[in-house]
PDB file of C-alpha atoms and ligand atoms in Angstrom:
ATOM      1  CA  MET A   1     -59.782  92.464 199.139  1.00  0.00           C
ATOM      2  CA  ARG A   2     -61.642  91.671 195.716  1.00  0.00           C
ATOM      3  CA  SER A   3     -59.484  92.064 192.982  1.00  0.00           C
ATOM      4  CA  VAL A   4     -60.255  91.188 189.287  1.00  0.00           C
ATOM      5  CA  SER A   5     -57.910  90.460 186.405  1.00  0.00           C
ATOM      6  CA  ILE A   6     -59.025  91.496 182.850  1.00  0.00           C
ATOM      7  CA  LYS A   7     -56.889  88.118 181.701  1.00  0.00           C
ATOM      8  CA  ASP A   8     -59.143  85.267 180.436  1.00  0.00           C
ATOM      9  CA  LYS A   9     -62.206  87.234 181.641  1.00  0.00           C
ATOM     10  CA  VAL A  10     -65.880  87.701 179.823  1.00  0.00           C
ATOM     11  CA  ILE A  11     -66.310  91.424 179.531  1.00  0.00           C
ATOM     12  CA  PHE A  12     -69.633  93.513 178.439  1.00  0.00           C
ATOM     13  CA  VAL A  13     -68.739  97.006 177.593  1.00  0.00           C
ATOM     14  CA  THR A  14     -71.944  99.522 176.840  1.00  0.00           C
ATOM     15  CA  GLY A  15     -71.343 102.136 174.106  1.00  0.00           C
ATOM     16  CA  SER A  16     -68.398 100.616 172.772  1.00  0.00           C
ATOM     17  CA  ASN A  17     -68.398 101.924 169.192  1.00  0.00           C
ATOM     18  CA  ARG A  18     -66.387 104.995 169.570  1.00  0.00           C
ATOM     19  CA  GLY A  19     -64.534 107.110 172.491  1.00  0.00           C
ATOM     20  CA  ILE A  20     -63.961 105.434 175.973  1.00  0.00           C
ATOM     21  CA  GLY A  21     -65.768 102.385 175.195  1.00  0.00           C
ATOM     22  CA  LYS A  22     -63.991 101.442 172.406  1.00  0.00           C
ATOM     23  CA  SER A  23     -60.638 101.759 173.864  1.00  0.00           C
ATOM     24  CA  PHE A  24     -62.042  99.577 176.830  1.00  0.00           C
ATOM     25  CA  VAL A  25     -62.559  96.846 174.227  1.00  0.00           C
ATOM     26  CA  THR A  26     -58.940  97.248 172.325  1.00  0.00           C
ATOM     27  CA  GLN A  27     -57.000  97.278 175.613  1.00  0.00           C
ATOM     28  CA  ALA A  28     -59.421  93.989 177.056  1.00  0.00           C
ATOM     29  CA  LEU A  29     -58.164  92.350 173.818  1.00  0.00           C
ATOM     30  CA  ALA A  30     -54.678  93.174 174.378  1.00  0.00           C
ATOM     31  CA  MET A  31     -54.657  92.370 178.221  1.00  0.00           C
ATOM     32  CA  GLY A  32     -55.833  88.980 176.898  1.00  0.00           C
ATOM     33  CA  ALA A  33     -59.779  89.031 177.922  1.00  0.00           C
ATOM     34  CA  LYS A  34     -61.275  85.802 176.777  1.00  0.00           C
ATOM     35  CA  LYS A  35     -64.334  87.413 175.404  1.00  0.00           C
ATOM     36  CA  ILE A  36     -65.743  90.958 174.873  1.00  0.00           C
ATOM     37  CA  TYR A  37     -69.512  91.912 174.300  1.00  0.00           C
ATOM     38  CA  ALA A  38     -69.063  95.158 172.318  1.00  0.00           C
ATOM     39  CA  THR A  39     -72.267  97.250 171.916  1.00  0.00           C
ATOM     40  CA  ALA A  40     -73.778 100.186 170.174  1.00  0.00           C
ATOM     41  CA  ARG A  41     -76.935 101.610 169.178  1.00  0.00           C
ATOM     42  CA  ASP A  42     -75.978 101.042 165.589  1.00  0.00           C
ATOM     43  CA  LYS A  43     -74.432  97.700 165.216  1.00  0.00           C
ATOM     44  CA  SER A  44     -73.062  98.386 161.934  1.00  0.00           C
ATOM     45  CA  LYS A  45     -70.602 100.922 163.896  1.00  0.00           C
ATOM     46  CA  LEU A  46     -68.634  97.795 165.610  1.00  0.00           C
ATOM     47  CA  GLU A  47     -67.023  96.766 162.319  1.00  0.00           C
ATOM     48  CA  ALA A  48     -63.281  97.894 162.904  1.00  0.00           C
ATOM     49  CA  LEU A  49     -63.483  96.165 166.465  1.00  0.00           C
ATOM     50  CA  LEU A  50     -64.862  92.904 164.852  1.00  0.00           C
ATOM     51  CA  ALA A  51     -62.096  92.848 162.387  1.00  0.00           C
ATOM     52  CA  LEU A  52     -59.471  93.436 165.109  1.00  0.00           C
ATOM     53  CA  GLY A  53     -60.881  91.117 167.362  1.00  0.00           C
ATOM     54  CA  GLY A  54     -62.138  88.342 165.363  1.00  0.00           C
ATOM     55  CA  ASP A  55     -64.383  85.457 167.491  1.00  0.00           C
ATOM     56  CA  ARG A  56     -63.281  87.181 170.702  1.00  0.00           C
ATOM     57  CA  VAL A  57     -65.590  90.260 170.028  1.00  0.00           C
ATOM     58  CA  VAL A  58     -69.267  89.373 170.067  1.00  0.00           C
ATOM     59  CA  PRO A  59     -71.491  92.566 168.580  1.00  0.00           C
ATOM     60  CA  VAL A  60     -74.679  93.480 170.747  1.00  0.00           C
ATOM     61  CA  GLU A  61     -77.425  96.150 169.721  1.00  0.00           C
ATOM     62  CA  LEU A  62     -77.787  98.015 172.706  1.00  0.00           C
ATOM     63  CA  ASP A  63     -79.322 101.405 173.804  1.00  0.00           C
ATOM     64  CA  VAL A  64     -79.585 101.773 177.431  1.00  0.00           C
ATOM     65  CA  THR A  65     -82.879 103.678 177.203  1.00  0.00           C
ATOM     66  CA  LYS A  66     -84.844 100.668 175.744  1.00  0.00           C
ATOM     67  CA  PRO A  67     -85.167  98.077 178.455  1.00  0.00           C
ATOM     68  CA  GLU A  68     -86.418  95.070 176.149  1.00  0.00           C
ATOM     69  CA  GLN A  69     -82.651  95.650 174.463  1.00  0.00           C
ATOM     70  CA  VAL A  70     -81.331  95.537 177.995  1.00  0.00           C
ATOM     71  CA  ASP A  71     -83.280  91.944 178.720  1.00  0.00           C
ATOM     72  CA  ALA A  72     -81.924  90.578 175.431  1.00  0.00           C
ATOM     73  CA  ALA A  73     -78.528  91.718 175.825  1.00  0.00           C
ATOM     74  CA  ALA A  74     -78.534  90.009 179.677  1.00  0.00           C
ATOM     75  CA  ALA A  75     -80.368  86.997 178.227  1.00  0.00           C
ATOM     76  CA  LEU A  76     -77.583  86.467 175.092  1.00  0.00           C
ATOM     77  CA  ALA A  77     -74.656  87.247 177.890  1.00  0.00           C
ATOM     78  CA  GLY A  78     -74.997  85.172 180.768  1.00  0.00           C
ATOM     79  CA  ASP A  79     -71.347  84.440 180.778  1.00  0.00           C
ATOM     80  CA  VAL A  80     -70.217  88.008 181.892  1.00  0.00           C
ATOM     81  CA  GLU A  81     -67.909  88.517 184.582  1.00  0.00           C
ATOM     82  CA  VAL A  82     -67.037  92.226 184.501  1.00  0.00           C
ATOM     83  CA  LEU A  83     -69.718  94.949 183.183  1.00  0.00           C
ATOM     84  CA  ILE A  84     -68.583  98.063 182.329  1.00  0.00           C
ATOM     85  CA  ASN A  85     -71.314 100.800 182.175  1.00  0.00           C
ATOM     86  CA  ASN A  86     -69.644 103.382 179.960  1.00  0.00           C
ATOM     87  CA  SER A  87     -72.676 104.578 177.817  1.00  0.00           C
ATOM     88  CA  GLY A  88     -73.070 108.301 178.298  1.00  0.00           C
ATOM     89  CA  MET A  89     -74.278 111.569 176.913  1.00  0.00           C
ATOM     90  CA  GLY A  90     -74.450 115.232 177.489  1.00  0.00           C
ATOM     91  CA  THR A  91     -76.180 118.205 176.266  1.00  0.00           C
ATOM     92  CA  GLY A  92     -73.609 120.779 177.219  1.00  0.00           C
ATOM     93  CA  SER A  93     -76.474 122.753 178.904  1.00  0.00           C
ATOM     94  CA  SER A  94     -76.521 124.876 182.072  1.00  0.00           C
ATOM     95  CA  PHE A  95     -79.762 124.286 183.983  1.00  0.00           C
ATOM     96  CA  LEU A  96     -81.704 127.950 183.419  1.00  0.00           C
ATOM     97  CA  ALA A  97     -80.386 128.042 179.584  1.00  0.00           C
ATOM     98  CA  ALA A  98     -82.671 125.254 178.838  1.00  0.00           C
ATOM     99  CA  ALA A  99     -86.242 126.194 178.158  1.00  0.00           C
ATOM    100  CA  ASP A 100     -87.709 123.127 179.715  1.00  0.00           C
ATOM    101  CA  PRO A 101     -86.269 120.058 181.506  1.00  0.00           C
ATOM    102  CA  LYS A 102     -86.024 117.795 178.371  1.00  0.00           C
ATOM    103  CA  LYS A 103     -82.498 117.841 178.177  1.00  0.00           C
ATOM    104  CA  ALA A 104     -81.808 117.154 181.908  1.00  0.00           C
ATOM    105  CA  GLN A 105     -84.444 113.930 181.205  1.00  0.00           C
ATOM    106  CA  LEU A 106     -82.390 112.812 178.406  1.00  0.00           C
ATOM    107  CA  GLU A 107     -79.216 112.882 180.477  1.00  0.00           C
ATOM    108  CA  LEU A 108     -80.914 111.152 183.393  1.00  0.00           C
ATOM    109  CA  ASN A 109     -82.103 108.366 181.135  1.00  0.00           C
ATOM    110  CA  VAL A 110     -78.988 107.640 179.661  1.00  0.00           C
ATOM    111  CA  ASN A 111     -76.519 108.568 182.632  1.00  0.00           C
ATOM    112  CA  TYR A 112     -78.560 107.260 185.393  1.00  0.00           C
ATOM    113  CA  LEU A 113     -81.210 105.292 184.583  1.00  0.00           C
ATOM    114  CA  GLY A 114     -79.401 103.226 181.779  1.00  0.00           C
ATOM    115  CA  MET A 115     -77.102 102.371 184.290  1.00  0.00           C
ATOM    116  CA  LEU A 116     -79.764 101.300 186.945  1.00  0.00           C
ATOM    117  CA  ARG A 117     -81.373  99.250 184.216  1.00  0.00           C
ATOM    118  CA  MET A 118     -78.073  97.462 182.966  1.00  0.00           C
ATOM    119  CA  ALA A 119     -77.485  96.791 187.238  1.00  0.00           C
ATOM    120  CA  ILE A 120     -80.601  95.132 187.420  1.00  0.00           C
ATOM    121  CA  ALA A 121     -80.333  93.020 184.383  1.00  0.00           C
ATOM    122  CA  PHE A 122     -76.801  91.998 185.109  1.00  0.00           C
ATOM    123  CA  ALA A 123     -76.181  91.708 188.930  1.00  0.00           C
ATOM    124  CA  PRO A 124     -77.810  88.176 189.022  1.00  0.00           C
ATOM    125  CA  ILE A 125     -75.202  87.180 185.946  1.00  0.00           C
ATOM    126  CA  LEU A 126     -72.267  88.610 187.980  1.00  0.00           C
ATOM    127  CA  LYS A 127     -73.389  86.475 190.910  1.00  0.00           C
ATOM    128  CA  THR A 128     -73.586  83.371 189.032  1.00  0.00           C
ATOM    129  CA  ASN A 129     -70.523  83.860 187.608  1.00  0.00           C
ATOM    130  CA  GLY A 130     -68.357  84.312 190.976  1.00  0.00           C
ATOM    131  CA  GLY A 131     -69.250  87.936 191.833  1.00  0.00           C
ATOM    132  CA  GLY A 132     -67.000  89.672 189.272  1.00  0.00           C
ATOM    133  CA  ALA A 133     -67.024  93.488 188.809  1.00  0.00           C
ATOM    134  CA  MET A 134     -69.066  96.120 187.768  1.00  0.00           C
ATOM    135  CA  VAL A 135     -67.305  99.346 186.520  1.00  0.00           C
ATOM    136  CA  ASN A 136     -69.444 102.531 186.158  1.00  0.00           C
ATOM    137  CA  ILE A 137     -67.844 105.335 184.356  1.00  0.00           C
ATOM    138  CA  LEU A 138     -69.030 108.385 185.998  1.00  0.00           C
ATOM    139  CA  SER A 139     -67.218 111.712 185.978  1.00  0.00           C
ATOM    140  CA  ILE A 140     -65.407 114.235 188.122  1.00  0.00           C
ATOM    141  CA  SER A 141     -68.690 116.336 187.581  1.00  0.00           C
ATOM    142  CA  SER A 142     -70.441 113.672 189.767  1.00  0.00           C
ATOM    143  CA  LEU A 143     -68.690 115.356 192.702  1.00  0.00           C
ATOM    144  CA  THR A 144     -68.601 118.931 191.805  1.00  0.00           C
ATOM    145  CA  ASN A 145     -71.253 120.703 189.278  1.00  0.00           C
ATOM    146  CA  PHE A 146     -69.718 122.148 186.271  1.00  0.00           C
ATOM    147  CA  PRO A 147     -71.882 125.025 184.931  1.00  0.00           C
ATOM    148  CA  PHE A 148     -70.893 124.483 181.247  1.00  0.00           C
ATOM    149  CA  ALA A 149     -72.559 121.071 181.799  1.00  0.00           C
ATOM    150  CA  ALA A 150     -74.963 121.448 184.797  1.00  0.00           C
ATOM    151  CA  SER A 151     -77.677 118.975 184.010  1.00  0.00           C
ATOM    152  CA  TYR A 152     -75.242 116.326 182.861  1.00  0.00           C
ATOM    153  CA  SER A 153     -73.376 116.927 186.156  1.00  0.00           C
ATOM    154  CA  ALA A 154     -76.667 116.374 187.888  1.00  0.00           C
ATOM    155  CA  SER A 155     -76.986 112.957 186.088  1.00  0.00           C
ATOM    156  CA  LYS A 156     -73.680 112.196 186.928  1.00  0.00           C
ATOM    157  CA  ALA A 157     -74.323 112.811 190.613  1.00  0.00           C
ATOM    158  CA  ALA A 158     -77.063 110.748 190.500  1.00  0.00           C
ATOM    159  CA  ALA A 159     -75.122 107.862 188.885  1.00  0.00           C
ATOM    160  CA  HIS A 160     -72.302 108.280 191.879  1.00  0.00           C
ATOM    161  CA  SER A 161     -75.179 107.792 194.227  1.00  0.00           C
ATOM    162  CA  LEU A 162     -76.290 104.776 192.617  1.00  0.00           C
ATOM    163  CA  THR A 163     -72.818 103.398 192.352  1.00  0.00           C
ATOM    164  CA  GLN A 164     -72.527 103.810 196.180  1.00  0.00           C
ATOM    165  CA  GLY A 165     -75.517 102.243 196.727  1.00  0.00           C
ATOM    166  CA  LEU A 166     -74.976  99.241 194.473  1.00  0.00           C
ATOM    167  CA  ARG A 167     -71.830  98.526 196.085  1.00  0.00           C
ATOM    168  CA  VAL A 168     -73.556  98.067 199.373  1.00  0.00           C
ATOM    169  CA  GLU A 169     -76.147  95.968 197.693  1.00  0.00           C
ATOM    170  CA  LEU A 170     -73.761  93.822 195.818  1.00  0.00           C
ATOM    171  CA  ASP A 171     -71.393  93.062 198.503  1.00  0.00           C
ATOM    172  CA  GLY A 172     -72.883  89.855 199.817  1.00  0.00           C
ATOM    173  CA  GLN A 173     -72.581  88.533 196.309  1.00  0.00           C
ATOM    174  CA  GLY A 174     -68.849  89.374 195.972  1.00  0.00           C
ATOM    175  CA  THR A 175     -69.097  92.045 193.456  1.00  0.00           C
ATOM    176  CA  LEU A 176     -66.492  94.595 193.227  1.00  0.00           C
ATOM    177  CA  VAL A 177     -68.534  98.299 192.247  1.00  0.00           C
ATOM    178  CA  THR A 178     -65.842 100.528 190.723  1.00  0.00           C
ATOM    179  CA  GLY A 179     -66.643 103.996 190.210  1.00  0.00           C
ATOM    180  CA  VAL A 180     -64.504 106.228 187.505  1.00  0.00           C
ATOM    181  CA  TYR A 181     -64.487 109.767 187.655  1.00  0.00           C
ATOM    182  CA  PRO A 182     -62.646 111.398 184.746  1.00  0.00           C
ATOM    183  CA  GLY A 183     -61.798 114.765 183.873  1.00  0.00           C
ATOM    184  CA  PRO A 184     -61.499 115.620 180.205  1.00  0.00           C
ATOM    185  CA  ILE A 185     -60.770 113.007 177.922  1.00  0.00           C
ATOM    186  CA  ASP A 186     -60.014 113.178 174.077  1.00  0.00           C
ATOM    187  CA  THR A 187     -63.144 111.895 172.981  1.00  0.00           C
ATOM    188  CA  ASP A 188     -66.000 113.417 170.577  1.00  0.00           C
ATOM    189  CA  MET A 189     -68.133 114.215 173.933  1.00  0.00           C
ATOM    190  CA  ALA A 190     -65.177 116.418 175.088  1.00  0.00           C
ATOM    191  CA  ALA A 191     -64.223 117.770 171.598  1.00  0.00           C
ATOM    192  CA  ASN A 192     -65.160 121.485 172.516  1.00  0.00           C
ATOM    193  CA  LEU A 193     -63.631 121.673 176.025  1.00  0.00           C
ATOM    194  CA  PRO A 194     -60.674 124.060 176.230  1.00  0.00           C
ATOM    195  CA  TYR A 195     -58.382 121.810 178.641  1.00  0.00           C
ATOM    196  CA  ASP A 196     -55.714 119.189 178.258  1.00  0.00           C
ATOM    197  CA  LYS A 197     -57.347 115.916 177.540  1.00  0.00           C
ATOM    198  CA  GLU A 198     -56.068 112.328 178.489  1.00  0.00           C
ATOM    199  CA  SER A 199     -56.222 109.652 176.120  1.00  0.00           C
ATOM    200  CA  PRO A 200     -59.111 107.041 176.493  1.00  0.00           C
ATOM    201  CA  ASP A 201     -56.558 104.372 175.977  1.00  0.00           C
ATOM    202  CA  VAL A 202     -54.817 105.507 178.857  1.00  0.00           C
ATOM    203  CA  VAL A 203     -57.987 105.768 180.931  1.00  0.00           C
ATOM    204  CA  ALA A 204     -59.211 101.995 179.938  1.00  0.00           C
ATOM    205  CA  VAL A 205     -55.556 100.977 181.016  1.00  0.00           C
ATOM    206  CA  LYS A 206     -55.797 102.452 184.305  1.00  0.00           C
ATOM    207  CA  VAL A 207     -59.430 101.184 185.111  1.00  0.00           C
ATOM    208  CA  PHE A 208     -58.022  97.716 184.232  1.00  0.00           C
ATOM    209  CA  GLU A 209     -55.157  98.219 186.606  1.00  0.00           C
ATOM    210  CA  ALA A 210     -57.412  99.611 189.280  1.00  0.00           C
ATOM    211  CA  ILE A 211     -59.886  96.701 189.185  1.00  0.00           C
ATOM    212  CA  ALA A 212     -57.012  94.148 189.396  1.00  0.00           C
ATOM    213  CA  ALA A 213     -55.953  96.087 192.554  1.00  0.00           C
ATOM    214  CA  GLY A 214     -59.468  96.077 194.109  1.00  0.00           C
ATOM    215  CA  THR A 215     -59.744  99.918 193.770  1.00  0.00           C
ATOM    216  CA  GLU A 216     -63.117 101.094 194.305  1.00  0.00           C
ATOM    217  CA  ASP A 217     -62.719 104.950 193.185  1.00  0.00           C
ATOM    218  CA  VAL A 218     -60.508 105.793 190.181  1.00  0.00           C
ATOM    219  CA  PHE A 219     -59.445 109.282 189.113  1.00  0.00           C
ATOM    220  CA  PRO A 220     -57.593 108.424 185.771  1.00  0.00           C
ATOM    221  CA  ASP A 221     -56.207 111.615 184.679  1.00  0.00           C
ATOM    222  CA  ALA A 222     -54.403 114.746 186.117  1.00  0.00           C
ATOM    223  CA  PHE A 223     -57.547 116.949 185.993  1.00  0.00           C
ATOM    224  CA  ALA A 224     -59.568 114.557 187.903  1.00  0.00           C
ATOM    225  CA  VAL A 225     -56.802 113.878 190.429  1.00  0.00           C
ATOM    226  CA  GLN A 226     -56.429 117.713 191.077  1.00  0.00           C
ATOM    227  CA  ILE A 227     -60.161 118.251 191.736  1.00  0.00           C
ATOM    228  CA  SER A 228     -60.597 115.227 193.963  1.00  0.00           C
ATOM    229  CA  GLN A 229     -57.521 116.466 196.188  1.00  0.00           C
ATOM    230  CA  GLY A 230     -59.541 119.863 195.964  1.00  0.00           C
ATOM    231  CA  LEU A 231     -62.619 118.453 197.244  1.00  0.00           C
ATOM    232  CA  LYS A 232     -60.859 116.469 200.033  1.00  0.00           C
ATOM    233  CA  ALA A 233     -58.888 119.461 201.381  1.00  0.00           C
ATOM    234  CA  ASP A 234     -61.576 122.661 200.760  1.00  0.00           C
ATOM    235  CA  PRO A 235     -64.806 121.548 198.938  1.00  0.00           C
ATOM    236  CA  LYS A 236     -66.304 125.048 199.348  1.00  0.00           C
ATOM    237  CA  ALA A 237     -63.380 126.345 197.553  1.00  0.00           C
ATOM    238  CA  VAL A 238     -63.591 124.066 194.720  1.00  0.00           C
ATOM    239  CA  GLU A 239     -67.607 125.307 194.488  1.00  0.00           C
ATOM    240  CA  LYS A 240     -66.558 129.006 194.316  1.00  0.00           C
ATOM    241  CA  MET A 241     -63.926 128.144 191.838  1.00  0.00           C
ATOM    242  CA  GLN A 242     -66.842 126.940 189.579  1.00  0.00           C
ATOM    243  CA  LEU A 243     -68.742 130.532 190.242  1.00  0.00           C
ATOM    244  CA  ASP A 244     -65.450 132.221 189.401  1.00  0.00           C
ATOM    245  CA  ASN A 245     -65.216 130.220 185.948  1.00  0.00           C
ATOM    246  CA  TYR A 246     -68.851 131.100 185.258  1.00  0.00           C
ATOM    247  CA  ASN A 247     -68.636 134.424 185.848  1.00  0.00           C
ATOM    248  CA  ALA A 248     -65.857 134.969 183.902  1.00  0.00           C
ATOM    249  CA  ALA A 249     -67.441 133.250 181.042  1.00  0.00           C
ATOM    250  CA  GLN A 250     -70.226 135.373 181.211  1.00  0.00           C
ATOM    251  CA  LYS A 251     -68.012 138.824 180.526  1.00  0.00           C
TER     252      LYS A 251
HETATM  253  N1  LIG B 301     -64.888 112.551 177.357  1.00  0.00           N
HETATM  254  C1  LIG B 301     -64.915 113.060 178.869  1.00  0.00           C
HETATM  255  O1  LIG B 301     -64.141 113.881 178.859  1.00  0.00           O
HETATM  256  C2  LIG B 301     -65.512 112.417 179.481  1.00  0.00           C
HETATM  257  C3  LIG B 301     -65.254 112.725 181.048  1.00  0.00           C
HETATM  258  C4  LIG B 301     -65.859 112.502 182.126  1.00  0.00           C
HETATM  259  C5  LIG B 301     -66.607 111.070 181.897  1.00  0.00           C
HETATM  260  N2  LIG B 301     -67.026 110.806 180.651  1.00  0.00           N
HETATM  261  C6  LIG B 301     -67.915 109.618 180.425  1.00  0.00           C
HETATM  262  O2  LIG B 301     -67.252 108.674 179.632  1.00  0.00           O
HETATM  263  C7  LIG B 301     -68.214 107.741 179.114  1.00  0.00           C
HETATM  264  C8  LIG B 301     -67.865 107.501 177.747  1.00  0.00           C
HETATM  265  O3  LIG B 301     -68.129 108.812 177.111  1.00  0.00           O
HETATM  266  P1  LIG B 301     -66.743 109.221 175.702  1.00  0.00           P
HETATM  267  O4  LIG B 301     -66.046 110.405 176.217  1.00  0.00           O
HETATM  268  O5  LIG B 301     -66.379 107.886 175.446  1.00  0.00           O
HETATM  269  O6  LIG B 301     -68.171 109.958 174.780  1.00  0.00           O
HETATM  270  P2  LIG B 301     -68.555 109.688 173.369  1.00  0.00           P
HETATM  271  O7  LIG B 301     -66.892 109.539 172.428  1.00  0.00           O
HETATM  272  O8  LIG B 301     -69.467 110.668 172.988  1.00  0.00           O
HETATM  273  O9  LIG B 301     -69.235 108.094 173.420  1.00  0.00           O
HETATM  274  C9  LIG B 301     -70.552 107.691 174.439  1.00  0.00           C
HETATM  275  C10 LIG B 301     -70.972 106.454 173.782  1.00  0.00           C
HETATM  276  O10 LIG B 301     -71.816 106.387 174.563  1.00  0.00           O
HETATM  277  C11 LIG B 301     -73.217 105.950 173.724  1.00  0.00           C
HETATM  278  N3  LIG B 301     -74.466 106.239 174.008  1.00  0.00           N
HETATM  279  C12 LIG B 301     -74.744 107.515 174.017  1.00  0.00           C
HETATM  280  N4  LIG B 301     -76.217 107.119 174.344  1.00  0.00           N
HETATM  281  C13 LIG B 301     -76.539 106.050 174.408  1.00  0.00           C
HETATM  282  C14 LIG B 301     -77.552 105.199 174.624  1.00  0.00           C
HETATM  283  N5  LIG B 301     -78.931 105.718 174.816  1.00  0.00           N
HETATM  284  N6  LIG B 301     -77.489 103.766 174.956  1.00  0.00           N
HETATM  285  C15 LIG B 301     -76.288 103.199 174.762  1.00  0.00           C
HETATM  286  N7  LIG B 301     -75.384 103.818 174.201  1.00  0.00           N
HETATM  287  C16 LIG B 301     -75.414 105.370 174.496  1.00  0.00           C
HETATM  288  C17 LIG B 301     -72.444 106.509 172.195  1.00  0.00           C
HETATM  289  O11 LIG B 301     -73.063 105.597 171.455  1.00  0.00           O
HETATM  290  P3  LIG B 301     -73.451 106.439 169.949  1.00  0.00           P
HETATM  291  O12 LIG B 301     -72.320 106.716 168.929  1.00  0.00           O
HETATM  292  O13 LIG B 301     -74.419 105.674 169.231  1.00  0.00           O
HETATM  293  O14 LIG B 301     -74.081 108.094 170.281  1.00  0.00           O
HETATM  294  C18 LIG B 301     -71.032 105.666 172.507  1.00  0.00           C
HETATM  295  O15 LIG B 301     -70.686 104.725 172.079  1.00  0.00           O
HETATM  296  C19 LIG B 301     -69.486 108.427 179.296  1.00  0.00           C
HETATM  297  O16 LIG B 301     -70.349 108.001 180.071  1.00  0.00           O
HETATM  298  C20 LIG B 301     -68.897 110.226 179.461  1.00  0.00           C
HETATM  299  O17 LIG B 301     -70.254 110.542 180.430  1.00  0.00           O
HETATM  300  C21 LIG B 301     -66.141 111.170 179.549  1.00  0.00           C
END
């Protein structure tokens, strides 16, 4: 079993200026990580983390849709042992409410292609540094389509498939590839969702505990656990529940 402890490790977290990404950085600091590359599209938004982490936090400008920035990040961060692909965005669109596929393209470009760009750039670095871990932040909507975020769900389903494929391709170099499937988490992204929400700090701690235990699939909150159990027991019933929710919202 591959297990990766955060203590004394060099970590790279995409999208760390807010939300779950910020919690990954603060919790990695608390757990004794050696160095954390914290990234943001706008580096000035990392000031609070720099103040907290001092020399252990290295700020990196990174938009995962820009190949030249992904390559520059990989050139800078050749000592990374744990890559956390956390960056993500959602337009909150159903498929047919969008006038054209532009929103779906945006979501795919960040949530799927952005993760793929990062994997291509950082897989050789993880190999050089002993295998390490790649942690991909997916969503419970990777596994069942949520109509209020339909094209986002499709992009996260693509990222789930990417994660399964990377697990196969990176097996030979000893990299633990972990997929994380959260339900509603208390960040800007879920601000308008009418559900109980888990704290992003709890998600970060559970993910670090999971990779220390060599876990490949992480369901870090009660909502995600409930849906994943439903999918194991009766996948069609979960799909029909989405239909019922959609029809109820139309009334
Ligand atoms: N919150 C939830 O309920 C929930 C549930 C399931 C999965 N997730 C997933 O968890 C991850 C973190 O989301 P969150 O809840 O923390 O959302 P958030 O608060 O909206 O944060 C999203 C982060 O991703 C960054 N980002 C967006 N587009 C980017 C790009 N092109 N390049 C690089 N970074 C980019 C954002 O940077 P800017 O500040 O520059 O926009 C921000 O740092 C995402 O992958 C999301 O899909 C969240």
